[in-house]
Amino acid sequence: QVQLVESGGGLVQAGGSLRLSCAASGSRISINTMTVTWYRQGPGKQREFVAFITSVTLGARTTYADSVKGRFTISRDNAKNTIYLQMNSLEPEDTAVYYCNTYRDGLEYRGQGTQVTVSS
């Protein structure tokens, strides 16, 4: 079992910044062994990939959607079992519920999401 809890969302003006957190917990959980993905779903839109970071074993590689490249940064804090998504230069188009997910033993685990609203 893996529990993921997102936090850090809120209301921000365009051009502002937020840092989202995805805290992992559960039996024998170590964030450095997990590949974690951030997704978002805006109002009336389909779920959209944002970024992922692979496990340390796979080189801790990061990949970003073109729409956020250069503005968002995904990172890992092994001591806190947490994945972060630093979001800068936010745009109204970034308004969405942001989720993190991971897979373990073939099962998908996802948090409840955190709302990000960017006003123009």
Tab-separated table of N, CA, C and O in Angstrom, residues 32-96:
chain	number	residue	atom	x	y	z
A	32	ASN	N	12.876	7.389	-2.924
A	32	ASN	CA	13.937	7.328	-3.923
A	32	ASN	C	13.849	6.084	-4.804
A	32	ASN	O	14.518	6.008	-5.835
A	33	THR	N	12.986	5.147	-4.439
A	33	THR	CA	12.794	3.960	-5.277
A	33	THR	C	11.569	4.086	-6.178
A	33	THR	O	11.237	3.146	-6.901
A	34	MET	N	10.924	5.232	-6.111
A	34	MET	CA	9.657	5.417	-6.830
A	34	MET	C	9.798	6.386	-7.991
A	34	MET	O	10.479	7.407	-7.889
A	35	THR	N	9.126	6.067	-9.077
A	35	THR	CA	8.941	7.027	-10.161
A	35	THR	C	7.598	7.697	-9.921
A	35	THR	O	6.581	7.021	-9.800
A	36	VAL	N	7.606	8.995	-9.848
A	36	VAL	CA	6.393	9.746	-9.498
A	36	VAL	C	6.081	10.747	-10.607
A	36	VAL	O	6.977	11.416	-11.129
A	37	THR	N	4.820	10.824	-10.931
A	37	THR	CA	4.352	11.699	-11.999
A	37	THR	C	3.363	12.711	-11.445
A	37	THR	O	2.525	12.358	-10.612
A	38	TRP	N	3.469	13.939	-11.900
A	38	TRP	CA	2.469	14.961	-11.629
A	38	TRP	C	1.575	15.080	-12.872
A	38	TRP	O	2.067	15.186	-14.007
A	39	TYR	N	0.265	15.074	-12.612
A	39	TYR	CA	-0.728	15.316	-13.651
A	39	TYR	C	-1.569	16.509	-13.201
A	39	TYR	O	-1.551	16.893	-12.035
A	40	ARG	N	-2.352	17.027	-14.117
A	40	ARG	CA	-3.325	18.042	-13.752
A	40	ARG	C	-4.576	17.875	-14.606
A	40	ARG	O	-4.526	17.328	-15.711
A	41	GLN	N	-5.667	18.345	-14.058
A	41	GLN	CA	-6.928	18.314	-14.782
A	41	GLN	C	-7.621	19.633	-14.577
A	41	GLN	O	-8.071	19.940	-13.448
A	42	GLY	N	-7.705	20.410	-15.651
A	42	GLY	CA	-8.366	21.699	-15.578
A	42	GLY	C	-9.855	21.549	-15.756
A	42	GLY	O	-10.338	20.490	-16.172
A	43	PRO	N	-10.619	22.599	-15.470
A	43	PRO	CA	-12.071	22.541	-15.596
A	43	PRO	C	-12.486	22.229	-17.024
A	43	PRO	O	-12.076	22.930	-17.964
A	44	GLY	N	-13.241	21.168	-17.196
A	44	GLY	CA	-13.718	20.780	-18.510
A	44	GLY	C	-12.659	20.190	-19.415
A	44	GLY	O	-12.870	20.046	-20.624
A	45	LYS	N	-11.509	19.835	-18.844
A	45	LYS	CA	-10.411	19.306	-19.645
A	45	LYS	C	-10.070	17.880	-19.226
A	45	LYS	O	-10.410	17.437	-18.127
A	46	GLN	N	-9.368	17.188	-20.103
A	46	GLN	CA	-8.884	15.854	-19.763
A	46	GLN	C	-7.615	15.968	-18.911
A	46	GLN	O	-6.952	17.004	-18.872
A	47	ARG	N	-7.305	14.868	-18.247
A	47	ARG	CA	-6.079	14.843	-17.454
A	47	ARG	C	-4.881	15.069	-18.365
A	47	ARG	O	-4.794	14.514	-19.455
A	48	GLU	N	-3.941	15.854	-17.881
A	48	GLU	CA	-2.786	16.253	-18.676
A	48	GLU	C	-1.507	15.944	-17.910
A	48	GLU	O	-1.397	16.275	-16.718
A	49	PHE	N	-0.556	15.343	-18.585
A	49	PHE	CA	0.746	15.090	-17.987
A	49	PHE	C	1.468	16.409	-17.733
A	49	PHE	O	1.435	17.309	-18.576
A	50	VAL	N	2.125	16.522	-16.593
A	50	VAL	CA	2.882	17.719	-16.258
A	50	VAL	C	4.382	17.422	-16.190
A	50	VAL	O	5.183	18.043	-16.876
A	51	ALA	N	4.768	16.469	-15.361
A	51	ALA	CA	6.187	16.153	-15.184
A	51	ALA	C	6.321	14.832	-14.449
A	51	ALA	O	5.406	14.416	-13.744
A	52	PHE	N	7.469	14.190	-14.633
A	52	PHE	CA	7.775	13.031	-13.798
A	52	PHE	C	9.246	13.008	-13.441
A	52	PHE	O	10.079	13.641	-14.105
A	53	ILE	N	9.537	12.270	-12.398
A	53	ILE	CA	10.903	12.038	-11.968
A	53	ILE	C	11.040	10.548	-11.714
A	53	ILE	O	10.210	9.940	-11.037
A	54	THR	N	12.075	9.951	-12.277
A	54	THR	CA	12.235	8.506	-12.128
A	54	THR	C	12.905	8.186	-10.793
A	54	THR	O	13.423	9.062	-10.099
A	55	SER	N	12.909	6.914	-10.483
A	55	SER	CA	13.586	6.475	-9.270
A	55	SER	C	15.085	6.753	-9.365
A	55	SER	O	15.618	6.970	-10.472
A	56	VAL	N	15.751	6.742	-8.235
A	56	VAL	CA	17.194	6.960	-8.226
A	56	VAL	C	17.883	5.867	-9.027
A	56	VAL	O	18.849	6.121	-9.752
A	57	THR	N	17.370	4.661	-8.943
A	57	THR	CA	17.943	3.531	-9.695
A	57	THR	C	17.938	3.800	-11.190
A	57	THR	O	18.844	3.399	-11.920
A	58	LEU	N	16.913	4.494	-11.659
A	58	LEU	CA	16.794	4.837	-13.076
A	58	LEU	C	17.408	6.201	-13.377
A	58	LEU	O	17.178	6.746	-14.457
A	59	GLY	N	18.149	6.720	-12.445
A	59	GLY	CA	18.900	7.938	-12.706
A	59	GLY	C	18.232	9.235	-12.283
A	59	GLY	O	18.745	10.317	-12.565
A	60	ALA	N	17.084	9.129	-11.624
A	60	ALA	CA	16.362	10.327	-11.181
A	60	ALA	C	16.157	11.308	-12.344
A	60	ALA	O	16.299	12.525	-12.178
A	61	ARG	N	15.828	10.774	-13.485
A	61	ARG	CA	15.620	11.621	-14.659
A	61	ARG	C	14.305	12.365	-14.539
A	61	ARG	O	13.334	11.848	-13.995
A	62	THR	N	14.280	13.568	-15.100
A	62	THR	CA	13.068	14.369	-15.090
A	62	THR	C	12.622	14.643	-16.522
A	62	THR	O	13.448	14.783	-17.433
A	63	THR	N	11.320	14.714	-16.690
A	63	THR	CA	10.724	15.025	-17.986
A	63	THR	C	9.544	15.949	-17.754
A	63	THR	O	8.810	15.770	-16.772
A	64	TYR	N	9.366	16.896	-18.655
A	64	TYR	CA	8.310	17.898	-18.498
A	64	TYR	C	7.466	17.994	-19.763
A	64	TYR	O	7.948	17.787	-20.877
A	65	ALA	N	6.206	18.347	-19.553
A	65	ALA	CA	5.358	18.698	-20.684
A	65	ALA	C	5.882	19.995	-21.297
A	65	ALA	O	6.415	20.863	-20.594
A	66	ASP	N	5.720	20.131	-22.599
A	66	ASP	CA	6.191	21.344	-23.269
A	66	ASP	C	5.557	22.599	-22.672
A	66	ASP	O	6.187	23.653	-22.613
A	67	SER	N	4.325	22.473	-22.222
A	67	SER	CA	3.596	23.639	-21.722
A	67	SER	C	4.169	24.184	-20.416
A	67	SER	O	3.878	25.325	-20.048
A	68	VAL	N	4.966	23.383	-19.712
A	68	VAL	CA	5.497	23.840	-18.424
A	68	VAL	C	7.017	23.887	-18.409
A	68	VAL	O	7.610	24.356	-17.439
A	69	LYS	N	7.642	23.420	-19.467
A	69	LYS	CA	9.106	23.356	-19.527
A	69	LYS	C	9.696	24.762	-19.329
A	69	LYS	O	9.246	25.729	-19.952
A	70	GLY	N	10.680	24.844	-18.461
A	70	GLY	CA	11.304	26.122	-18.182
A	70	GLY	C	10.623	26.910	-17.081
A	70	GLY	O	11.181	27.891	-16.579
A	71	ARG	N	9.427	26.494	-16.691
A	71	ARG	CA	8.698	27.193	-15.624
A	71	ARG	C	8.528	26.318	-14.381
A	71	ARG	O	8.505	26.838	-13.263
A	72	PHE	N	8.379	25.005	-14.580
A	72	PHE	CA	8.158	24.079	-13.472
A	72	PHE	C	9.403	23.227	-13.259
A	72	PHE	O	10.117	22.890	-14.215
A	73	THR	N	9.629	22.858	-12.009
A	73	THR	CA	10.743	21.984	-11.667
A	73	THR	C	10.260	20.917	-10.696
A	73	THR	O	9.676	21.239	-9.644
A	74	ILE	N	10.523	19.662	-11.035
A	74	ILE	CA	10.167	18.552	-10.148
A	74	ILE	C	11.431	18.111	-9.416
A	74	ILE	O	12.522	18.073	-10.009
A	75	SER	N	11.273	17.805	-8.135
A	75	SER	CA	12.436	17.393	-7.348
A	75	SER	C	12.004	16.426	-6.267
A	75	SER	O	10.809	16.240	-6.016
A	76	ARG	N	13.001	15.852	-5.617
A	76	ARG	CA	12.740	14.811	-4.618
A	76	ARG	C	13.515	15.144	-3.338
A	76	ARG	O	14.652	15.571	-3.388
A	77	ASP	N	12.857	14.928	-2.201
A	77	ASP	CA	13.525	15.011	-0.898
A	77	ASP	C	13.394	13.641	-0.250
A	77	ASP	O	12.338	13.283	0.276
A	78	ASN	N	14.473	12.869	-0.318
A	78	ASN	CA	14.417	11.495	0.181
A	78	ASN	C	14.165	11.447	1.686
A	78	ASN	O	13.446	10.565	2.172
A	79	ALA	N	14.733	12.379	2.415
A	79	ALA	CA	14.574	12.363	3.868
A	79	ALA	C	13.125	12.585	4.283
A	79	ALA	O	12.674	12.058	5.303
A	80	LYS	N	12.389	13.340	3.480
A	80	LYS	CA	10.987	13.629	3.803
A	80	LYS	C	10.018	12.766	3.009
A	80	LYS	O	8.802	12.943	3.123
A	81	ASN	N	10.556	11.851	2.191
A	81	ASN	CA	9.696	11.003	1.351
A	81	ASN	C	8.693	11.840	0.560
A	81	ASN	O	7.501	11.513	0.483
A	82	THR	N	9.182	12.903	-0.023
A	82	THR	CA	8.304	13.873	-0.676
A	82	THR	C	8.857	14.261	-2.042
A	82	THR	O	10.068	14.424	-2.214
A	83	ILE	N	7.934	14.406	-2.989
A	83	ILE	CA	8.238	14.944	-4.316
A	83	ILE	C	7.644	16.344	-4.388
A	83	ILE	O	6.493	16.550	-3.973
A	84	TYR	N	8.413	17.280	-4.912
A	84	TYR	CA	7.951	18.661	-5.038
A	84	TYR	C	7.748	19.027	-6.501
A	84	TYR	O	8.398	18.488	-7.390
A	85	LEU	N	6.856	19.970	-6.709
A	85	LEU	CA	6.694	20.584	-8.022
A	85	LEU	C	6.730	22.093	-7.803
A	85	LEU	O	5.759	22.667	-7.310
A	86	GLN	N	7.866	22.683	-8.131
A	86	GLN	CA	8.003	24.132	-8.035
A	86	GLN	C	7.457	24.737	-9.312
A	86	GLN	O	7.919	24.403	-10.406
A	87	MET	N	6.484	25.631	-9.164
A	87	MET	CA	5.819	26.220	-10.321
A	87	MET	C	6.041	27.723	-10.298
A	87	MET	O	5.599	28.410	-9.374
A	88	ASN	N	6.734	28.217	-11.299
A	88	ASN	CA	7.012	29.647	-11.423
A	88	ASN	C	6.330	30.199	-12.659
A	88	ASN	O	5.899	29.455	-13.539
A	89	SER	N	6.246	31.511	-12.715
A	89	SER	CA	5.642	32.190	-13.871
A	89	SER	C	4.289	31.572	-14.222
A	89	SER	O	4.008	31.273	-15.391
A	90	LEU	N	3.461	31.406	-13.221
A	90	LEU	CA	2.177	30.750	-13.429
A	90	LEU	C	1.284	31.560	-14.349
A	90	LEU	O	1.303	32.805	-14.330
A	91	GLU	N	0.499	30.832	-15.120
A	91	GLU	CA	-0.421	31.425	-16.089
A	91	GLU	C	-1.833	30.949	-15.771
A	91	GLU	O	-2.007	29.870	-15.184
A	92	PRO	N	-2.846	31.712	-16.178
A	92	PRO	CA	-4.227	31.257	-15.941
A	92	PRO	C	-4.478	29.858	-16.511
A	92	PRO	O	-5.283	29.104	-15.936
A	93	GLU	N	-3.798	29.504	-17.580
A	93	GLU	CA	-3.964	28.181	-18.186
A	93	GLU	C	-3.445	27.060	-17.292
A	93	GLU	O	-3.714	25.882	-17.550
A	94	ASP	N	-2.695	27.396	-16.261
A	94	ASP	CA	-2.213	26.392	-15.316
A	94	ASP	C	-3.259	26.042	-14.260
A	94	ASP	O	-3.031	25.139	-13.445
A	95	THR	N	-4.381	26.734	-14.262
A	95	THR	CA	-5.434	26.442	-13.297
A	95	THR	C	-5.933	25.014	-13.476
A	95	THR	O	-6.327	24.623	-14.576
A	96	ALA	N	-5.889	24.241	-12.407
A	96	ALA	CA	-6.263	22.830	-12.478
A	96	ALA	C	-6.154	22.215	-11.085
A	96	ALA	O	-5.602	22.825	-10.166
